[in-house]
Short mmCIF file of C-alpha atoms in Angstrom, two decimals:
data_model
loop_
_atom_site.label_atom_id
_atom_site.label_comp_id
_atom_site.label_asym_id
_atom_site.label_seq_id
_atom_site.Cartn_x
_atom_site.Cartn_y
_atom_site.Cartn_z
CA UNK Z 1055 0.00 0.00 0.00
CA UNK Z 1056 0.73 3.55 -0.10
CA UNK Z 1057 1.94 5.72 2.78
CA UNK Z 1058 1.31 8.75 3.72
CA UNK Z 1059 2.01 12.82 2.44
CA UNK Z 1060 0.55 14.44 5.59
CA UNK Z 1061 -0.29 13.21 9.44
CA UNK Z 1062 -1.57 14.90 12.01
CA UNK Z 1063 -1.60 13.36 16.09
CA UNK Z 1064 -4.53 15.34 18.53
CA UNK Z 1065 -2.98 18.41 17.02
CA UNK Z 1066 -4.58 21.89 18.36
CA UNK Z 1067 -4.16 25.76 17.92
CA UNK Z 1068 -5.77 28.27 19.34
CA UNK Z 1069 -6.22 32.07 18.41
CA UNK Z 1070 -6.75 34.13 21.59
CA UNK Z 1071 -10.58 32.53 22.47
CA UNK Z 1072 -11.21 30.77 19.32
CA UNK Z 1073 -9.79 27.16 18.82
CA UNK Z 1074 -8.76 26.72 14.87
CA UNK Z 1075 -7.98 23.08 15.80
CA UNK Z 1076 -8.77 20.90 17.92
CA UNK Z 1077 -7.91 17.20 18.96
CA UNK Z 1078 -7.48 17.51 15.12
CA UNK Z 1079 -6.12 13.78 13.61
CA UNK Z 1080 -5.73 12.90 9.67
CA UNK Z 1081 -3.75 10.42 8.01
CA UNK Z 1082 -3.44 11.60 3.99
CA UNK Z 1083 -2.37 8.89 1.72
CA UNK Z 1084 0.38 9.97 -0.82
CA UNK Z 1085 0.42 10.22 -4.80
CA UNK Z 1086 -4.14 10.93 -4.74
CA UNK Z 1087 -5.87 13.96 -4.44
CA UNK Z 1088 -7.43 14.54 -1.71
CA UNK Z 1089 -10.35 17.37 -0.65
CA UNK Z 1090 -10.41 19.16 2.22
CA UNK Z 1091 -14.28 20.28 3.06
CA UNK Z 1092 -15.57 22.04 5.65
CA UNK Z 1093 -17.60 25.48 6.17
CA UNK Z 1094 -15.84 28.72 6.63
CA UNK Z 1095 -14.25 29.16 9.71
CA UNK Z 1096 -13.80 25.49 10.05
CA UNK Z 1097 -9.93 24.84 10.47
CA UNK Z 1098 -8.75 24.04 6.61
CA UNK Z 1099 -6.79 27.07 6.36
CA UNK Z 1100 -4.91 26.76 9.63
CA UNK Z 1101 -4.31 23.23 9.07
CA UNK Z 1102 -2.98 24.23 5.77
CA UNK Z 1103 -0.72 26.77 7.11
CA UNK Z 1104 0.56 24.69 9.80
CA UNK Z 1105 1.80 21.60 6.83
CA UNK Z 1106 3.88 24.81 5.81
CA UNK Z 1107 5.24 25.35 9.09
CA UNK Z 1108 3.74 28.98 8.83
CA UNK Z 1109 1.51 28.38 11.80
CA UNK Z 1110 2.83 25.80 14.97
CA UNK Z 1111 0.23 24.14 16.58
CA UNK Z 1112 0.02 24.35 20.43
CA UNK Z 1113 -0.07 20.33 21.42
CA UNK Z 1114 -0.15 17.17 19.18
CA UNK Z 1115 2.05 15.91 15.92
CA UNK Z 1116 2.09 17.39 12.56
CA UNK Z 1117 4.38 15.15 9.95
CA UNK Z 1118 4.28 16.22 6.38
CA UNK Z 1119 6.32 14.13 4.01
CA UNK Z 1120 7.92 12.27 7.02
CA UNK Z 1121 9.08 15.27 8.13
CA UNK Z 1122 7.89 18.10 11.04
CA UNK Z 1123 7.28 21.13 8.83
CA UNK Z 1124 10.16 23.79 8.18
CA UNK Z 1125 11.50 25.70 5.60
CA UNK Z 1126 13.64 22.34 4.64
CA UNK Z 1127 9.80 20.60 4.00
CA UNK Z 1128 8.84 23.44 2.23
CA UNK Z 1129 11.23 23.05 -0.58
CA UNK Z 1130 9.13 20.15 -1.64
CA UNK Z 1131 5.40 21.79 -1.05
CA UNK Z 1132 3.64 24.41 -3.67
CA UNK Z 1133 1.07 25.85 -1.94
CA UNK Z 1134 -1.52 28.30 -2.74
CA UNK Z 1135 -2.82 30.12 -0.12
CA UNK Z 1136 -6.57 31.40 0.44
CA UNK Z 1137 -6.93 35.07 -1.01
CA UNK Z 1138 -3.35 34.90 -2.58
CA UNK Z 1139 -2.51 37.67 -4.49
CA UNK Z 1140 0.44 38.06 -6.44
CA UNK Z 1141 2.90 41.28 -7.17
CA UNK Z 1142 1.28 43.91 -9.11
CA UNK Z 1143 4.96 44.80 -11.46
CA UNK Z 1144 5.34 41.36 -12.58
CA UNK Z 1145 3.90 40.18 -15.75
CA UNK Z 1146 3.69 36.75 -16.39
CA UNK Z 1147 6.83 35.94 -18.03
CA UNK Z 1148 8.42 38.00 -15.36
CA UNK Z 1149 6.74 36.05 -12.63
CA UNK Z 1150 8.05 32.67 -14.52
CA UNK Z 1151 11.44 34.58 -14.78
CA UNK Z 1152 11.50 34.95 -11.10
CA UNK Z 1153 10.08 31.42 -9.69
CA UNK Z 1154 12.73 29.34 -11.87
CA UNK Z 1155 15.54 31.55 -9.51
CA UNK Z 1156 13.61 30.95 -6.45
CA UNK Z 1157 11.05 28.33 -6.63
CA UNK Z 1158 12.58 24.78 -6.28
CA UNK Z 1159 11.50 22.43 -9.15
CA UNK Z 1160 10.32 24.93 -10.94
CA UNK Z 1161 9.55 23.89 -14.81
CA UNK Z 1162 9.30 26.84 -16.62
CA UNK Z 1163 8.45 25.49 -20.13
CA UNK Z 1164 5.11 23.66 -18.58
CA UNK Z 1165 4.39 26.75 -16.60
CA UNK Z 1166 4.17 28.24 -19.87
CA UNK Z 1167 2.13 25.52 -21.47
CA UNK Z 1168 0.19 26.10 -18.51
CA UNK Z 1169 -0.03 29.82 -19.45
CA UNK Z 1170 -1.03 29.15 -23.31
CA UNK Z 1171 -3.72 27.09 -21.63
CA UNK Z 1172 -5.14 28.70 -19.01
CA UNK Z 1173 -5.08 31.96 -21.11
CA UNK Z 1174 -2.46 33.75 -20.12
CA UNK Z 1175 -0.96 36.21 -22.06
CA UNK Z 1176 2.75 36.14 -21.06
CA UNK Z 1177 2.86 40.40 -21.21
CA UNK Z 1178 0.06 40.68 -19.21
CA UNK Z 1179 0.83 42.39 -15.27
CA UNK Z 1180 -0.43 41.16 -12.34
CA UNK Z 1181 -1.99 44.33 -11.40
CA UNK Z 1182 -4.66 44.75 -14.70
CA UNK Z 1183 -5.45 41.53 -14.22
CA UNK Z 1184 -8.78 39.88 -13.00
CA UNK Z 1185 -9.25 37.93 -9.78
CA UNK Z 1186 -9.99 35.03 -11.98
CA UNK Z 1187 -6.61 35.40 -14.24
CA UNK Z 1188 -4.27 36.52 -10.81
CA UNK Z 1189 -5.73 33.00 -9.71
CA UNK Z 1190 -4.74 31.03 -12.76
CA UNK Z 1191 -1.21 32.53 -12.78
CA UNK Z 1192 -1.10 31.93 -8.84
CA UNK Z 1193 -2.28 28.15 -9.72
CA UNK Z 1194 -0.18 27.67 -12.75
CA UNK Z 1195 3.15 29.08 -10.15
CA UNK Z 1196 2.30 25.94 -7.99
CA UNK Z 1197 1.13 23.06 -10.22
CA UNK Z 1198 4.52 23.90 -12.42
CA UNK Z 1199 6.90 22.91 -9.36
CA UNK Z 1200 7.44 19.22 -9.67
CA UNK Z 1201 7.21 18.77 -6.05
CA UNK Z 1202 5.57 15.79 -3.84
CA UNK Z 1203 3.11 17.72 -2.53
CA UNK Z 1204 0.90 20.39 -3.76
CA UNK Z 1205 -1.71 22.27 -1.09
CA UNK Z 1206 -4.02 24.53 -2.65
CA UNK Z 1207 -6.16 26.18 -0.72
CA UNK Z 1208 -9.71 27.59 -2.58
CA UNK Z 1209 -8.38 27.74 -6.02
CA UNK Z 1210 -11.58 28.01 -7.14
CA UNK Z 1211 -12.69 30.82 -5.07
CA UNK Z 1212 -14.38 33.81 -7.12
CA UNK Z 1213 -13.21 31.91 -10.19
CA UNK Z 1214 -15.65 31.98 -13.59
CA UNK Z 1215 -17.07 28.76 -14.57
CA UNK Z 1216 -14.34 27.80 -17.97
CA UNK Z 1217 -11.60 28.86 -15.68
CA UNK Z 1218 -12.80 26.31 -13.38
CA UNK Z 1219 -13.06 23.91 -15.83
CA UNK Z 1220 -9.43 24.23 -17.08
CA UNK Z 1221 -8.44 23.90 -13.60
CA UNK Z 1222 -9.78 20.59 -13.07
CA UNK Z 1223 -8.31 19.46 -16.54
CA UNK Z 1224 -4.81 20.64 -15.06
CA UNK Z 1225 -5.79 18.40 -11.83
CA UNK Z 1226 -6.52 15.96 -13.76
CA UNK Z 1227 -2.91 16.26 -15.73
CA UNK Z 1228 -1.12 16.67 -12.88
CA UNK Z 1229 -2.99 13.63 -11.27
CA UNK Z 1230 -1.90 11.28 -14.47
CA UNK Z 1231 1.89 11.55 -13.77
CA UNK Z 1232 1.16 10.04 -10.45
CA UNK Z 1233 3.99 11.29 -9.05
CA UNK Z 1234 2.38 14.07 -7.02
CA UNK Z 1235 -0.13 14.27 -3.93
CA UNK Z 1236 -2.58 17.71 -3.83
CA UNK Z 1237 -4.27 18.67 -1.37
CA UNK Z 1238 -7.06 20.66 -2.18
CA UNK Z 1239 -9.67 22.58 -0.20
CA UNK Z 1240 -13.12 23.74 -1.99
CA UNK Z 1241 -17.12 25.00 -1.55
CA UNK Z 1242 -17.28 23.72 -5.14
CA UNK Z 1243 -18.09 20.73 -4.31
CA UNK Z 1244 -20.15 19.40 -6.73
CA UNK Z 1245 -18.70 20.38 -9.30
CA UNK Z 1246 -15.16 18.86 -8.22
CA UNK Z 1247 -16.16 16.02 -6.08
CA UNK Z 1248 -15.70 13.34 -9.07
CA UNK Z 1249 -11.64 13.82 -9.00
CA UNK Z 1250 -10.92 13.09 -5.40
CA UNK Z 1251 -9.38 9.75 -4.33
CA UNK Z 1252 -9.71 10.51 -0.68
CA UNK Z 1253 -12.24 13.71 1.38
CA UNK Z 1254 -11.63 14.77 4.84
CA UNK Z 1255 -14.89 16.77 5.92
CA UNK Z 1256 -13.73 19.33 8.66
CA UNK Z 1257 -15.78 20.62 11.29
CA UNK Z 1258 -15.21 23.35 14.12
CA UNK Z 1259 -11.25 22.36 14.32
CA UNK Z 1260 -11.69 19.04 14.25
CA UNK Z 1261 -12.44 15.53 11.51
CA UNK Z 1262 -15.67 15.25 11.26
CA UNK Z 1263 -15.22 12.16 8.96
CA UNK Z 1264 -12.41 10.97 6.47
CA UNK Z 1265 -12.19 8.48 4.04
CA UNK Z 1266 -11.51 6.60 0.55
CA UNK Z 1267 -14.16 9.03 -2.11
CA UNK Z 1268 -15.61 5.62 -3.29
CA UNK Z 1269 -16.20 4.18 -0.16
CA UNK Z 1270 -18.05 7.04 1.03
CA UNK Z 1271 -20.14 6.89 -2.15
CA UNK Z 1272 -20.95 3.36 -2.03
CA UNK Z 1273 -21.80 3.73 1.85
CA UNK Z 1274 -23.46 7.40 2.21
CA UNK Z 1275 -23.90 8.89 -1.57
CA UNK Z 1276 -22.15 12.18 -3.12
CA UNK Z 1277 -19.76 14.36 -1.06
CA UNK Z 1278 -22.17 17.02 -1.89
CA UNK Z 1279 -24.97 14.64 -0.03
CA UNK Z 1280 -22.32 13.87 2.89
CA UNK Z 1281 -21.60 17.49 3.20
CA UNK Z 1282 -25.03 18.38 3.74
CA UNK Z 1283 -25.78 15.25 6.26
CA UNK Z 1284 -22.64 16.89 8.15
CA UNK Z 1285 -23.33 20.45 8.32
CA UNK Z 1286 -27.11 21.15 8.12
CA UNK Q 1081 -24.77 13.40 -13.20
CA UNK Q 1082 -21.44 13.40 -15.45
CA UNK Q 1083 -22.38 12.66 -19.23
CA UNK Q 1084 -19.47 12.44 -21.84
CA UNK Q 1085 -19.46 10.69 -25.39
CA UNK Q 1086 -15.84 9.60 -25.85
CA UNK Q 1087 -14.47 7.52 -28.80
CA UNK Q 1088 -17.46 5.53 -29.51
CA UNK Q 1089 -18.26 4.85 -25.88
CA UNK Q 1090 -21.29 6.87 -23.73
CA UNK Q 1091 -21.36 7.37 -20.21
CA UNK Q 1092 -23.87 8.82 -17.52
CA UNK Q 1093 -22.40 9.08 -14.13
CA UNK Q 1094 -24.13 9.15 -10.67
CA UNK Q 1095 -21.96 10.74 -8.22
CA UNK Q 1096 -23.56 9.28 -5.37
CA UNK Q 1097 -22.31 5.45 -6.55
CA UNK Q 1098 -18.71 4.46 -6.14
CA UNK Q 1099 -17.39 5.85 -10.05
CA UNK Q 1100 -15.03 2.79 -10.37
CA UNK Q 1101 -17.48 0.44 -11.04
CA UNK Q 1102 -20.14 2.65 -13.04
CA UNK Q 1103 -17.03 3.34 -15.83
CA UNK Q 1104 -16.47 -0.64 -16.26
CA UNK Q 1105 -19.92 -1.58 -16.56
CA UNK Q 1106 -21.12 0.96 -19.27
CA UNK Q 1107 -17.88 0.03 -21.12
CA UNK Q 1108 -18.15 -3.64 -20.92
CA UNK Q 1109 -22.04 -2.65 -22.38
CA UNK Q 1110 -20.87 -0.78 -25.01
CA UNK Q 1111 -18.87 -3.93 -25.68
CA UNK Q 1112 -21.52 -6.23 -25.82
CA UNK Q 1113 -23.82 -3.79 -27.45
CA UNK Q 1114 -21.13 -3.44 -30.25
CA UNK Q 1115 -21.45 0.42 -30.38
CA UNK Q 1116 -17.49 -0.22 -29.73
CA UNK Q 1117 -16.39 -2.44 -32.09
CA UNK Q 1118 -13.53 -5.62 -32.07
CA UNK Q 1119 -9.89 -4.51 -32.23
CA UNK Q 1120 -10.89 -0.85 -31.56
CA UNK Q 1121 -8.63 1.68 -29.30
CA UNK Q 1122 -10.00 2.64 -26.35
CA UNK Q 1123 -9.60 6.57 -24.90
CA UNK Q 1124 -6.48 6.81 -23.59
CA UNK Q 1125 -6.93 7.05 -19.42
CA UNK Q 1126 -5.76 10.39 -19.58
CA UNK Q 1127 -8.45 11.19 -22.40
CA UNK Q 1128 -11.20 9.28 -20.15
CA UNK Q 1129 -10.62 11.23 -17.12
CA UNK Q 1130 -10.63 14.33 -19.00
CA UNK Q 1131 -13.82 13.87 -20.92
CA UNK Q 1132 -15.65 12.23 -17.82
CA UNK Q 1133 -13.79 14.83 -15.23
CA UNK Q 1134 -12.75 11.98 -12.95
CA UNK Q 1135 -9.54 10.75 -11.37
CA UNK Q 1136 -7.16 8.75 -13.48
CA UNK Q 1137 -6.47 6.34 -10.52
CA UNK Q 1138 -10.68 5.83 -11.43
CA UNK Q 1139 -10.33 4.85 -15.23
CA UNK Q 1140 -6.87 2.87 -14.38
CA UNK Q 1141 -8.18 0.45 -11.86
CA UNK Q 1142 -11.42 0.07 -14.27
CA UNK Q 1143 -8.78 -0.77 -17.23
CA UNK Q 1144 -7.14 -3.04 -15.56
CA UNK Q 1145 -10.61 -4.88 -14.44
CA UNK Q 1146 -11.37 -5.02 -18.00
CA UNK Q 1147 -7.85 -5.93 -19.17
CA UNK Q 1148 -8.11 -9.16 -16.61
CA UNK Q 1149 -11.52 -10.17 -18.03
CA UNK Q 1150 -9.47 -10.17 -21.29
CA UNK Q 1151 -12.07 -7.97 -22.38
CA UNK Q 1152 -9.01 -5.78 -23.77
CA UNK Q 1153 -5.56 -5.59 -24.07
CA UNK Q 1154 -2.66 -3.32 -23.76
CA UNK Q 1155 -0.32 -3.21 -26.86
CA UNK Q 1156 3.40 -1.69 -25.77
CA UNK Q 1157 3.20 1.84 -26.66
CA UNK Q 1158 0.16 1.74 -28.92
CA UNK Q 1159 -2.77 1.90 -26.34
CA UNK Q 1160 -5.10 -0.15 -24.90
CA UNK Q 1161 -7.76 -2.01 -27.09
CA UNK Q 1162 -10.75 -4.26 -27.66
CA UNK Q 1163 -9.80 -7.40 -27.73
CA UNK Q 1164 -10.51 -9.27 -31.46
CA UNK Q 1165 -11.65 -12.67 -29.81
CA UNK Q 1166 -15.35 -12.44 -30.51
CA UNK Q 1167 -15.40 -15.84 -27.93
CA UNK Q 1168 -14.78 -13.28 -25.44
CA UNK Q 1169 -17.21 -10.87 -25.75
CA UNK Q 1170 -20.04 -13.12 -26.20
CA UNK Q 1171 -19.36 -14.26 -22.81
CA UNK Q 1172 -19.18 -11.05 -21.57
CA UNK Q 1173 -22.78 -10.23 -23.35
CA UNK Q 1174 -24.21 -13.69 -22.02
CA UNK Q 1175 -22.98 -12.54 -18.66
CA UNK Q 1176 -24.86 -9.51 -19.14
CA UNK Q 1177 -27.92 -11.36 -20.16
CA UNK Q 1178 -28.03 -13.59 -16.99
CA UNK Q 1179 -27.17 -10.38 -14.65
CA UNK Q 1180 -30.85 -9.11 -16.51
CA UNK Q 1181 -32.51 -12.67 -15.87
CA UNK Q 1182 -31.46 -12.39 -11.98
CA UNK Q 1183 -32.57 -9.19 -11.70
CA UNK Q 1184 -36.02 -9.47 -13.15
CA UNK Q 1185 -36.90 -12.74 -11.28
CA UNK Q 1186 -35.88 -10.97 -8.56
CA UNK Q 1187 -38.47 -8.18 -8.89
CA UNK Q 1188 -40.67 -10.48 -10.15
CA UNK Q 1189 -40.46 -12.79 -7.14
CA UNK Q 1190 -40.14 -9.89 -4.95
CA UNK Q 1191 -43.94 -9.14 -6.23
CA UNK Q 1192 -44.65 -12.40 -4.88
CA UNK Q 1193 -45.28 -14.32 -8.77
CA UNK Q 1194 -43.69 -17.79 -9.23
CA UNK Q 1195 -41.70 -19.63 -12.10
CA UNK Q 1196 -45.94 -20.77 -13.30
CA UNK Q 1197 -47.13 -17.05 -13.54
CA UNK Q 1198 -43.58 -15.28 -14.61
CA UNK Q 1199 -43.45 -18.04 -17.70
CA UNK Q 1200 -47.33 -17.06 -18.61
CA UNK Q 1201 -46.82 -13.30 -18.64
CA UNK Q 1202 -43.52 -13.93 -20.56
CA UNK Q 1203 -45.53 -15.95 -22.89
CA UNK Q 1204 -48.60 -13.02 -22.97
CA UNK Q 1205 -45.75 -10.09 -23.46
CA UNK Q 1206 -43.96 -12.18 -25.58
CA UNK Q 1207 -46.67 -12.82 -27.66
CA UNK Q 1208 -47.57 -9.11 -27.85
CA UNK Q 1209 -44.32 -8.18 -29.31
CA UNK Q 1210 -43.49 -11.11 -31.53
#
């Protein structure tokens, strides 16, 4: 069998009052895609953070490719983060410029296949751009990397419908080299749900359930069914 | 509901059933149907899971289901295709047939009829339609 990208032991974090996570535990098998649900507010974003060692948790285990998160992890993680914006004086060719000096595994020719694909104009600047286009060349800065382990938090978010659509082709791209593990969070649920391997439904800092996508189908319907059972 | 029309083969997905086994059996009817024909190439799995919007690791494990039934096979570098042994699929189609036959005597004896009646209103619908 498979092991595992990401683990987490009774981790928890708290912000002043609020707990982000709590007696939080996942196991996320490597080399699948797997979908990280959960209302707002829920914990995704912290538990995100924390596989890129930006946030610590307070108590428990967090492993992420064998490893305790650091900056030596995060040379093997491209991750997206919610509400990501990008710098304003870069164009895209600039941007590509830049990541191949900094990035690790960078591939700047598919980063620009990418760019032909996702319809990105390699003069265009960051700053006349649309949400929807800053959030393609965010996407296409991350799924370029050949890395283990791609987290991308709401790449969807405030995204038009054939952008979306091109997005899940590139998942589904990346996911046929099946040499990388994403991590993906998402309210687009329906529309996405079809490409996961593996769903963790998050709820108020902690696992609410997680499991194998077709086992969940075959024992409780559509994540977009689950989701509802969960949260209503 | 996912619907996609790829290289001769139609699918309708539920995405409240597990998707694995929904691929395999609409291509092993479209086998026995004959819409795809002996000796044909199959969608690449890449092409699959783009046209259905699925995971790879999906179409994959469905291939090699197929591939074991020796409903296809996988020529080095060329693809994966139909297999040309007509033998084959007609066991796959009389497979099909008997999955049918189970099913409807199951309904039928679910409604409470036995072999007497469900042979008579055979013979009446039969009749109509001959």
């Amino acid at each position: 069998m498979n092991g595992c990208a990401v683990r987490c032991e009774s981790v928890r974090k708290r912000y002043g009052s609020k707990w982000a996570l709590r007696d939080f535990s996942v196991a996320i098998p490597e080399r699948r895609i797997t979908a990280v649900l959960g209302p707002n507010g829920a914990g995704k974003s912290t538990f995100f953070r924390m596989l890129c060692g930006i946030t610590r948790p307070d108590a428990g285990r967090v492993e992420v490719l064998g490893r305790t998160p650091g900056w030596r992890t995060n040379r093997d993680i491209a991750y997206l983060p919610d509400r990501a914006r990008w710098y304003g004086d870069l164009s895209v060719g600039d941007s590509f410029v830049w990541a191949e000096r900094l990035l690790p595994e960078f591939d700047k020719e598919r980063a620009e296949q990418l760019a032909a694909y996702m319809g990105l104009d390699p003069g265009m600047k960051a700053e006349g751009m649309s949400r929807g286009e800053e959030a393609r060349l965010m996407l296409v800065l991350c799924a370029a990397r050949r890395v283990p382990l791609i987290v991308l938090d709401e790449p969807f978010a405030g995204i038009d419908l054939i952008s979306r659509e091109r997005i899940v082709s590139t998942l589904i791209d990346i996911l046929s080299s099946r040499e990388q593990t994403v991590l993906i969070s998402t309210h687009e649920i329906s529309e996405t749900e079809s490409l996961f391997d593996y769903v963790v439904f998050v709820d108020n800092g902690q696992v609410a359930l997680a499991g194998d996508a077709e086992r969940i189908r075959a024992e409780r319907g559509s994540m977009e069914q689950v989701y509802r059972q969960l949260y209503r | 509901m996912n619907e996609a029309f790829v290289g001769g083969l139609r699918f309708t997905l539920d995405l409240s059933q597990p998707l694995y086994e929904q691929v395999l059996n609409q291509i092993r009817n479209s086998v026995a149907k004959g819409e795809i024909a002996l000796g044909d190439k199959m969608p690449s799995v890449r092409e699959l899971a783009q046209a259905l919007k699925i995971n790879p690791n999906t179409v994959m494990r469905a291939y090699q289901e197929l591939e074991r039934d020796g409903l296809t096979e996988t020529r080095r570098g060329q693809g994966t295709f139909i297999t040309t042994d007509a033998g084959k699929v007609e066991s796959i189609r009389r497979q099909l047939a008997e999955k049918a036959v189970e099913e409807f005597l199951g309904k039928m004896r679910g409604l409470g009829y036995d072999w007497p009646d469900i042979e008579r209103i055979l013979r009446e619908k039969g009749g109509e339609t001959a």
